[in-house]
Coordinates of C-alpha atoms in Angstrom, one line a residue:
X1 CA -40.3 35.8 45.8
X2 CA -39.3 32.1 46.4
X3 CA -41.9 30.8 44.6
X4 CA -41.0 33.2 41.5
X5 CA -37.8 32.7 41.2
X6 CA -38.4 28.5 40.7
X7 CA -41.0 29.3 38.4
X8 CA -39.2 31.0 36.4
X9 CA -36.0 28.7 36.0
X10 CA -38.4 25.4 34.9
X11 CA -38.4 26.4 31.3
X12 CA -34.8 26.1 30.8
X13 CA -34.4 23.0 33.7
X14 CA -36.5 21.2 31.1
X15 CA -34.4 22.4 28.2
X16 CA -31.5 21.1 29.8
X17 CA -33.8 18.0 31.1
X18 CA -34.6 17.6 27.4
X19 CA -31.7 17.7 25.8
X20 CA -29.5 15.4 28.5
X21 CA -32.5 12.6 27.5
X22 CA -31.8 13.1 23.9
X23 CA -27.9 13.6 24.1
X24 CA -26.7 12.0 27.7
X25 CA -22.7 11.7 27.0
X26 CA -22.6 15.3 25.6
X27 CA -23.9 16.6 29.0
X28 CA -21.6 14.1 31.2
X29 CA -19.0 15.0 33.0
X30 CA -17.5 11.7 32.6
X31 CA -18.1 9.1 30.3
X32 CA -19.6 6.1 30.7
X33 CA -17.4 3.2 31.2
X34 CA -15.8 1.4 28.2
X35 CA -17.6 -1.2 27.8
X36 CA -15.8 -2.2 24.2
X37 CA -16.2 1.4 22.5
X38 CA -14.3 2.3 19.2
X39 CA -11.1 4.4 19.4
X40 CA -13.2 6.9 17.3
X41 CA -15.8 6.9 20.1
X42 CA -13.7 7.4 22.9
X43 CA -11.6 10.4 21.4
X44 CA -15.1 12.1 20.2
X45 CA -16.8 11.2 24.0
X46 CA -13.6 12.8 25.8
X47 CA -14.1 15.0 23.6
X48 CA -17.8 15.4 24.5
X49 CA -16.9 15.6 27.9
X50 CA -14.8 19.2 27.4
X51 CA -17.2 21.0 24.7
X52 CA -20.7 21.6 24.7
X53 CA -20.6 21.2 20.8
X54 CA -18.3 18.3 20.1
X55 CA -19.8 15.7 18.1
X56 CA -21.8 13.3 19.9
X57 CA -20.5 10.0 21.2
X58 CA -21.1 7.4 19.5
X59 CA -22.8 3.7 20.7
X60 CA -21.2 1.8 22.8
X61 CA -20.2 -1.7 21.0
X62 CA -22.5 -4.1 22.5
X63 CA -21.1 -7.2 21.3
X64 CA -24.3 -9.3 20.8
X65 CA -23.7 -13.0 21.5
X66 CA -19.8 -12.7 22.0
X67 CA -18.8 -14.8 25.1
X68 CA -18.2 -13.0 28.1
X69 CA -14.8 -13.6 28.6
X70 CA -13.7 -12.9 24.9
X71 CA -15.4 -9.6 25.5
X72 CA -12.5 -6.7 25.6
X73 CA -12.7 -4.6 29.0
X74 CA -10.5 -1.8 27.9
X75 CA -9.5 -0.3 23.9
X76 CA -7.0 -3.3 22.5
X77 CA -3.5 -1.7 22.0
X78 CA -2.1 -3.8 19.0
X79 CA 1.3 -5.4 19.4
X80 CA 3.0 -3.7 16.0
X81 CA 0.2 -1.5 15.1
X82 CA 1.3 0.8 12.4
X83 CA 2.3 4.2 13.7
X84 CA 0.2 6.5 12.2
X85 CA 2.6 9.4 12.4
X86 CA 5.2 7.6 10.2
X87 CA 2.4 6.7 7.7
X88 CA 1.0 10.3 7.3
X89 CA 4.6 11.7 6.8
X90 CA 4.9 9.1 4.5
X91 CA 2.0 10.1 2.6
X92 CA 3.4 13.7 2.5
X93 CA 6.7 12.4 0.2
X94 CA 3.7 12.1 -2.5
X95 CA 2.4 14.8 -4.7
X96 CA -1.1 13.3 -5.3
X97 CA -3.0 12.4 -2.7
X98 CA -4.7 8.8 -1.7
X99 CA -8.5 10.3 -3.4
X100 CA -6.2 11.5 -6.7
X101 CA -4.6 8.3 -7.2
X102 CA -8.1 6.2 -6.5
X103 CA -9.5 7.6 -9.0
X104 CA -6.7 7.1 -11.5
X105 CA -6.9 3.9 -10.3
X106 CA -10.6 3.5 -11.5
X107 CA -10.6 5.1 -14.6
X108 CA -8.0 2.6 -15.4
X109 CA -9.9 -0.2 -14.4
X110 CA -12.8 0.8 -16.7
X111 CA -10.2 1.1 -19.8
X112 CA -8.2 -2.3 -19.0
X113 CA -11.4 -4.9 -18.6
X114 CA -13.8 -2.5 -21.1
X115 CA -17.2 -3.9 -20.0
X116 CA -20.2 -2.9 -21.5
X117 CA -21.2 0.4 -19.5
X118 CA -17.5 1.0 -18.4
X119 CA -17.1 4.5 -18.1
X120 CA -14.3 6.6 -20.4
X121 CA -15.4 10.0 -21.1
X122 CA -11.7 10.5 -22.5
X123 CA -11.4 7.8 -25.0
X124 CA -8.5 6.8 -23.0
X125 CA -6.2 3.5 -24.2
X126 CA -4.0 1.7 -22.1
X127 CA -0.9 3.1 -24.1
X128 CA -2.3 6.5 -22.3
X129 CA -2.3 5.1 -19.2
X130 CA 0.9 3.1 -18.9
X131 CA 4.3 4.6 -18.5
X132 CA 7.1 3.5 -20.7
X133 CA 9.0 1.3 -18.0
X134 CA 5.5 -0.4 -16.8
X135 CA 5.9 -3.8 -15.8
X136 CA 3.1 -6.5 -14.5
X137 CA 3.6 -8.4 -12.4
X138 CA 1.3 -12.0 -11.2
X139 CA 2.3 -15.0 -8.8
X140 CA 3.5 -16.6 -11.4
X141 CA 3.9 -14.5 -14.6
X142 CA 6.1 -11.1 -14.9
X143 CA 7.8 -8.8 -15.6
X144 CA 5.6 -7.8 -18.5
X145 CA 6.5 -4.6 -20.2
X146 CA 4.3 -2.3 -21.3
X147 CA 3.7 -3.7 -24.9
X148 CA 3.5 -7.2 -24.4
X149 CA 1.3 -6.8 -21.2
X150 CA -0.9 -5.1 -24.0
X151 CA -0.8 -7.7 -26.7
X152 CA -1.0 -10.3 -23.8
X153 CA -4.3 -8.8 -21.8
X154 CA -5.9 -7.3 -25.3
X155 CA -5.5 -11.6 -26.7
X156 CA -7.6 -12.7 -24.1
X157 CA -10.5 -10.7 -25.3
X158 CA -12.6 -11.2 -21.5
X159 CA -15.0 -9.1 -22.1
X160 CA -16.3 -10.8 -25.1
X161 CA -15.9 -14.6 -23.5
X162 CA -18.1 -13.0 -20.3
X163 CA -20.7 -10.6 -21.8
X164 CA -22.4 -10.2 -18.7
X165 CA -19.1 -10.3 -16.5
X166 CA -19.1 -7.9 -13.2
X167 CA -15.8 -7.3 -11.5
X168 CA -16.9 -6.2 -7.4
X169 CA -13.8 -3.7 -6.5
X170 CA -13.5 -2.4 -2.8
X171 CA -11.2 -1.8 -0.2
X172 CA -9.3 1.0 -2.4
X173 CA -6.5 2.4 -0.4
X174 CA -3.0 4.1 -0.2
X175 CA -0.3 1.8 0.8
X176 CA 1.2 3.4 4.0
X177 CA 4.9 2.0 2.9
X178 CA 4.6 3.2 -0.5
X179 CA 2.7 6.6 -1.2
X180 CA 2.3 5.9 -4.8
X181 CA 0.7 2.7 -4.6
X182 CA -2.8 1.7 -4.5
X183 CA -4.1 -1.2 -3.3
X184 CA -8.1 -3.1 -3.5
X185 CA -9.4 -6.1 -3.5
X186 CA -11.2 -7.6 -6.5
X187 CA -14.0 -10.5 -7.3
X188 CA -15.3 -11.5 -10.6
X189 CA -18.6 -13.2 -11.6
X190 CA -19.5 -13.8 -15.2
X191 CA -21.2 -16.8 -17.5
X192 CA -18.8 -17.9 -20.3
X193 CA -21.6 -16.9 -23.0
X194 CA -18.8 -16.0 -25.8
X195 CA -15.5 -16.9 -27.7
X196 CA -12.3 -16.5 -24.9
X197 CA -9.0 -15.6 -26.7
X198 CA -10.3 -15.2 -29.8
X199 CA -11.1 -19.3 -30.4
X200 CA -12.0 -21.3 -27.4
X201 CA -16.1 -21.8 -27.9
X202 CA -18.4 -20.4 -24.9
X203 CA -19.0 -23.5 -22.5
X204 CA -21.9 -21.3 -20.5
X205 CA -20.3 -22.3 -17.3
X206 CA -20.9 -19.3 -14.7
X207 CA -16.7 -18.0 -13.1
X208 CA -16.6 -17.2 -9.1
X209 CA -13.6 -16.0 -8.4
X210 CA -12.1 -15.9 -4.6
X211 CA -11.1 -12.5 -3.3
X212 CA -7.5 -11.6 -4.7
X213 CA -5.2 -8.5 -4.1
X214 CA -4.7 -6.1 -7.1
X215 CA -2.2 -2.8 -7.0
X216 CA -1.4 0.3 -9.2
X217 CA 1.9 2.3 -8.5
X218 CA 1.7 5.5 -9.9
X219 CA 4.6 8.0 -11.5
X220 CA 3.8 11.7 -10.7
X221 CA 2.7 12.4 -14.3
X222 CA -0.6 10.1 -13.9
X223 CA 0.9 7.0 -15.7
X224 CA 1.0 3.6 -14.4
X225 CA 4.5 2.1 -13.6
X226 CA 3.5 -1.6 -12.2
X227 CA 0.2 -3.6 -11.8
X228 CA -0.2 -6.2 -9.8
X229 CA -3.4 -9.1 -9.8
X230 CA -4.4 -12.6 -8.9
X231 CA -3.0 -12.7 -5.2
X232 CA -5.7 -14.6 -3.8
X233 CA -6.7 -14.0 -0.2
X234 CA -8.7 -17.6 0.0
X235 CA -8.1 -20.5 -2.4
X236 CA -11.6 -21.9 -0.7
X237 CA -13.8 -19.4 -2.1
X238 CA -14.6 -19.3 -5.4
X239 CA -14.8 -22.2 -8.7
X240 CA -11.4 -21.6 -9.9
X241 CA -9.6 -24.0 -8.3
X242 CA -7.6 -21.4 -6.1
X243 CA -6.3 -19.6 -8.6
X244 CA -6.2 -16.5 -9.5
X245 CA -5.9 -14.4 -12.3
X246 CA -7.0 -15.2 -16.1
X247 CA -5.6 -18.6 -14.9
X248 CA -8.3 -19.1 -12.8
X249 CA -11.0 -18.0 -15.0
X250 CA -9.5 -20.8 -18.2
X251 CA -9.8 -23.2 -15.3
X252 CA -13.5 -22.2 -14.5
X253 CA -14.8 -22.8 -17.7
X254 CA -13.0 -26.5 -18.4
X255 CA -9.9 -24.4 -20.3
X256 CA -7.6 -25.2 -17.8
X257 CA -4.2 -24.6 -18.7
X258 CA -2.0 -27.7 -19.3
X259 CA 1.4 -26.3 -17.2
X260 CA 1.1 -27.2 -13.0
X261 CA 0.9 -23.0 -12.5
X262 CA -2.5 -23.1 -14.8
X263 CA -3.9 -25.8 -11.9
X264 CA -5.2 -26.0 -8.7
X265 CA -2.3 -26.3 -6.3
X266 CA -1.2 -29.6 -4.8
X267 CA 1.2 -30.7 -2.4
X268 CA 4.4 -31.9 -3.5
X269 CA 5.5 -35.7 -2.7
X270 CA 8.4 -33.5 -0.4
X271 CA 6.0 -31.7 1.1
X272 CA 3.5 -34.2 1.7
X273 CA 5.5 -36.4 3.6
X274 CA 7.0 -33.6 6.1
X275 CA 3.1 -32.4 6.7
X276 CA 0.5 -34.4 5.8
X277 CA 2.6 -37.4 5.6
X278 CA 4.5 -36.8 8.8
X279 CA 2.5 -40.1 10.6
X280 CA 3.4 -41.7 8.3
X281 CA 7.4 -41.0 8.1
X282 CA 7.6 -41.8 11.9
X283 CA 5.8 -45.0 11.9
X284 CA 8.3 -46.1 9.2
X285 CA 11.1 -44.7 11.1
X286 CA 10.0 -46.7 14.5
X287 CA 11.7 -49.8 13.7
X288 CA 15.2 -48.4 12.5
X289 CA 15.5 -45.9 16.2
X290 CA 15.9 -49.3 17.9
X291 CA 19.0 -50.0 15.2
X292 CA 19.8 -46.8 14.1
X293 CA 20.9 -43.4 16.7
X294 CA 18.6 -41.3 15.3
X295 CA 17.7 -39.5 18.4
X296 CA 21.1 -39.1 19.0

């Protein structure tokens, strides 16, 4: 009878053998120790650890190559981390959701920069898309209202000076302080093959722009009320001197504009002396502190 009865519980001991080999945090009654997981993967292997059909824990982070003692031993809790309960009720005071406005904020991509391929199955303009009290905004240039933003942008006739121009968007996302706002990040690569602004002759000098912060705020009917571009994240990357913007893209191709805002940023004589210059200032200063109670 002995002999039966284990006999006839090895199918499902190997079942359960099986599928502990193929799945071993699901069938844990604990997990394994932290050793640098996600957030995400410790709420889905506590999870694990209570339901036979939760979602299966994910890897551990290994953290190839990372010295030891940079290596976190427990989740990092963030000093001023943003509370996600404030940001989802935040969301809520919004009508259109963060995947509505992202895709308004697309479609008016395609219309602004009209690239060859740019999708607009709605023959939309940018009178459609902007509200009557739109205003742009750059670093240095703004408000623009909503006409002579359009005059403005439509002069500069980009897509015809960069034929083959590509603009890399990512990082779409709703701002948590603002509900409807939407921000991304942007690069541009193109060869200056045509005509910029209408008269300036193609130079066939190739644009790399750095990374830089673009944003869309939204009214609840669709429209745009304020863009935002050319906050660049790192003045090192790139050929346009650091700047951002159609500035940057004049100063890529030799059309630098001739006002200090139109060039690559340098240091004031001020400014200079208090940072750079700050050796300097003291070792001037070193023979009046024996005269002079400066220290005093």
């Amino acid at each position: 009878g002995l002999e039966r009865l284990l006999f006839s519980m090895l199918p499902p001991l190997a079942l359960v053998l099986q599928s502990t080999l193929r799945d071993p945090i699901r069938h844990s009654s604990t997990c394994a120790p932290w050793a640098a997981r996600s957030a995400k993967a410790n709420a889905m292997c506590e999870a694990a650890s209570d339901s036979p059909t939760a979602p299966i824990c994910e890897a551990q982070l290994s953290f190839a190559g990372v010295l030891p003692k940079l290596v976190p031993t427990a989740p990092v809790v963030l000093s001023g981390n943003l509370d996600v309960d404030v940001e989802a009720r935040t969301s809520q005071s919004f009508a259109l959701s963060e995947e509505e406005l992202i895709e308004l904020t697309k479609q008016f991509l395609n219309v602004q920069f009209d690239f060859a391929g740019a999708s607009n199955p709605n023959n939309l303009t940018l009178s459609d898309l902007l509200a009557d009290n739109f205003e742009f905004w750059g670093p240095v240039v703004g408000p623009l209202g909503k006409d002579t933003f359009a005059e403005a942008f439509g002069s500069f006739k980009v897509a015809d000076a960069f034929p083959d121009g590509k603009n890399d968007y990512y990082q779409f996302h709703r701002d948590p302080y603002d509900p409807a706002r939407i921000w991304f990040i942007t690069r541009f690569e193109g060869k200056n093959t045509g005509t910029l602004a209408g008269f300036l002759p193609a130079t066939n000098k190739k644009v790399e722009t750095p990374p830089q912060a673009q944003s869309c705020t939204f009214n609840a009917q669709g429209q745009i009320t304020k863009f935002t571009i050319g906050y660049v994240l790192d003045r090192n990357l790139g050929n346009t001197g650091g700047l951002g913007g159609v500035y940057g893209l004049f100063y890529a191709i030799g059309y630098g504009l001739p006002f200090p805002e139109g060039q690559p940023w340098q240091p004031s004589p001020p400014y200079f002396l208090l940072t750079r210059g700050g050796r300097f200032v003291q070792d001037l200063l070193k023979p009046l502190q024996s005269v002079l109670p400066l220290s005093k």
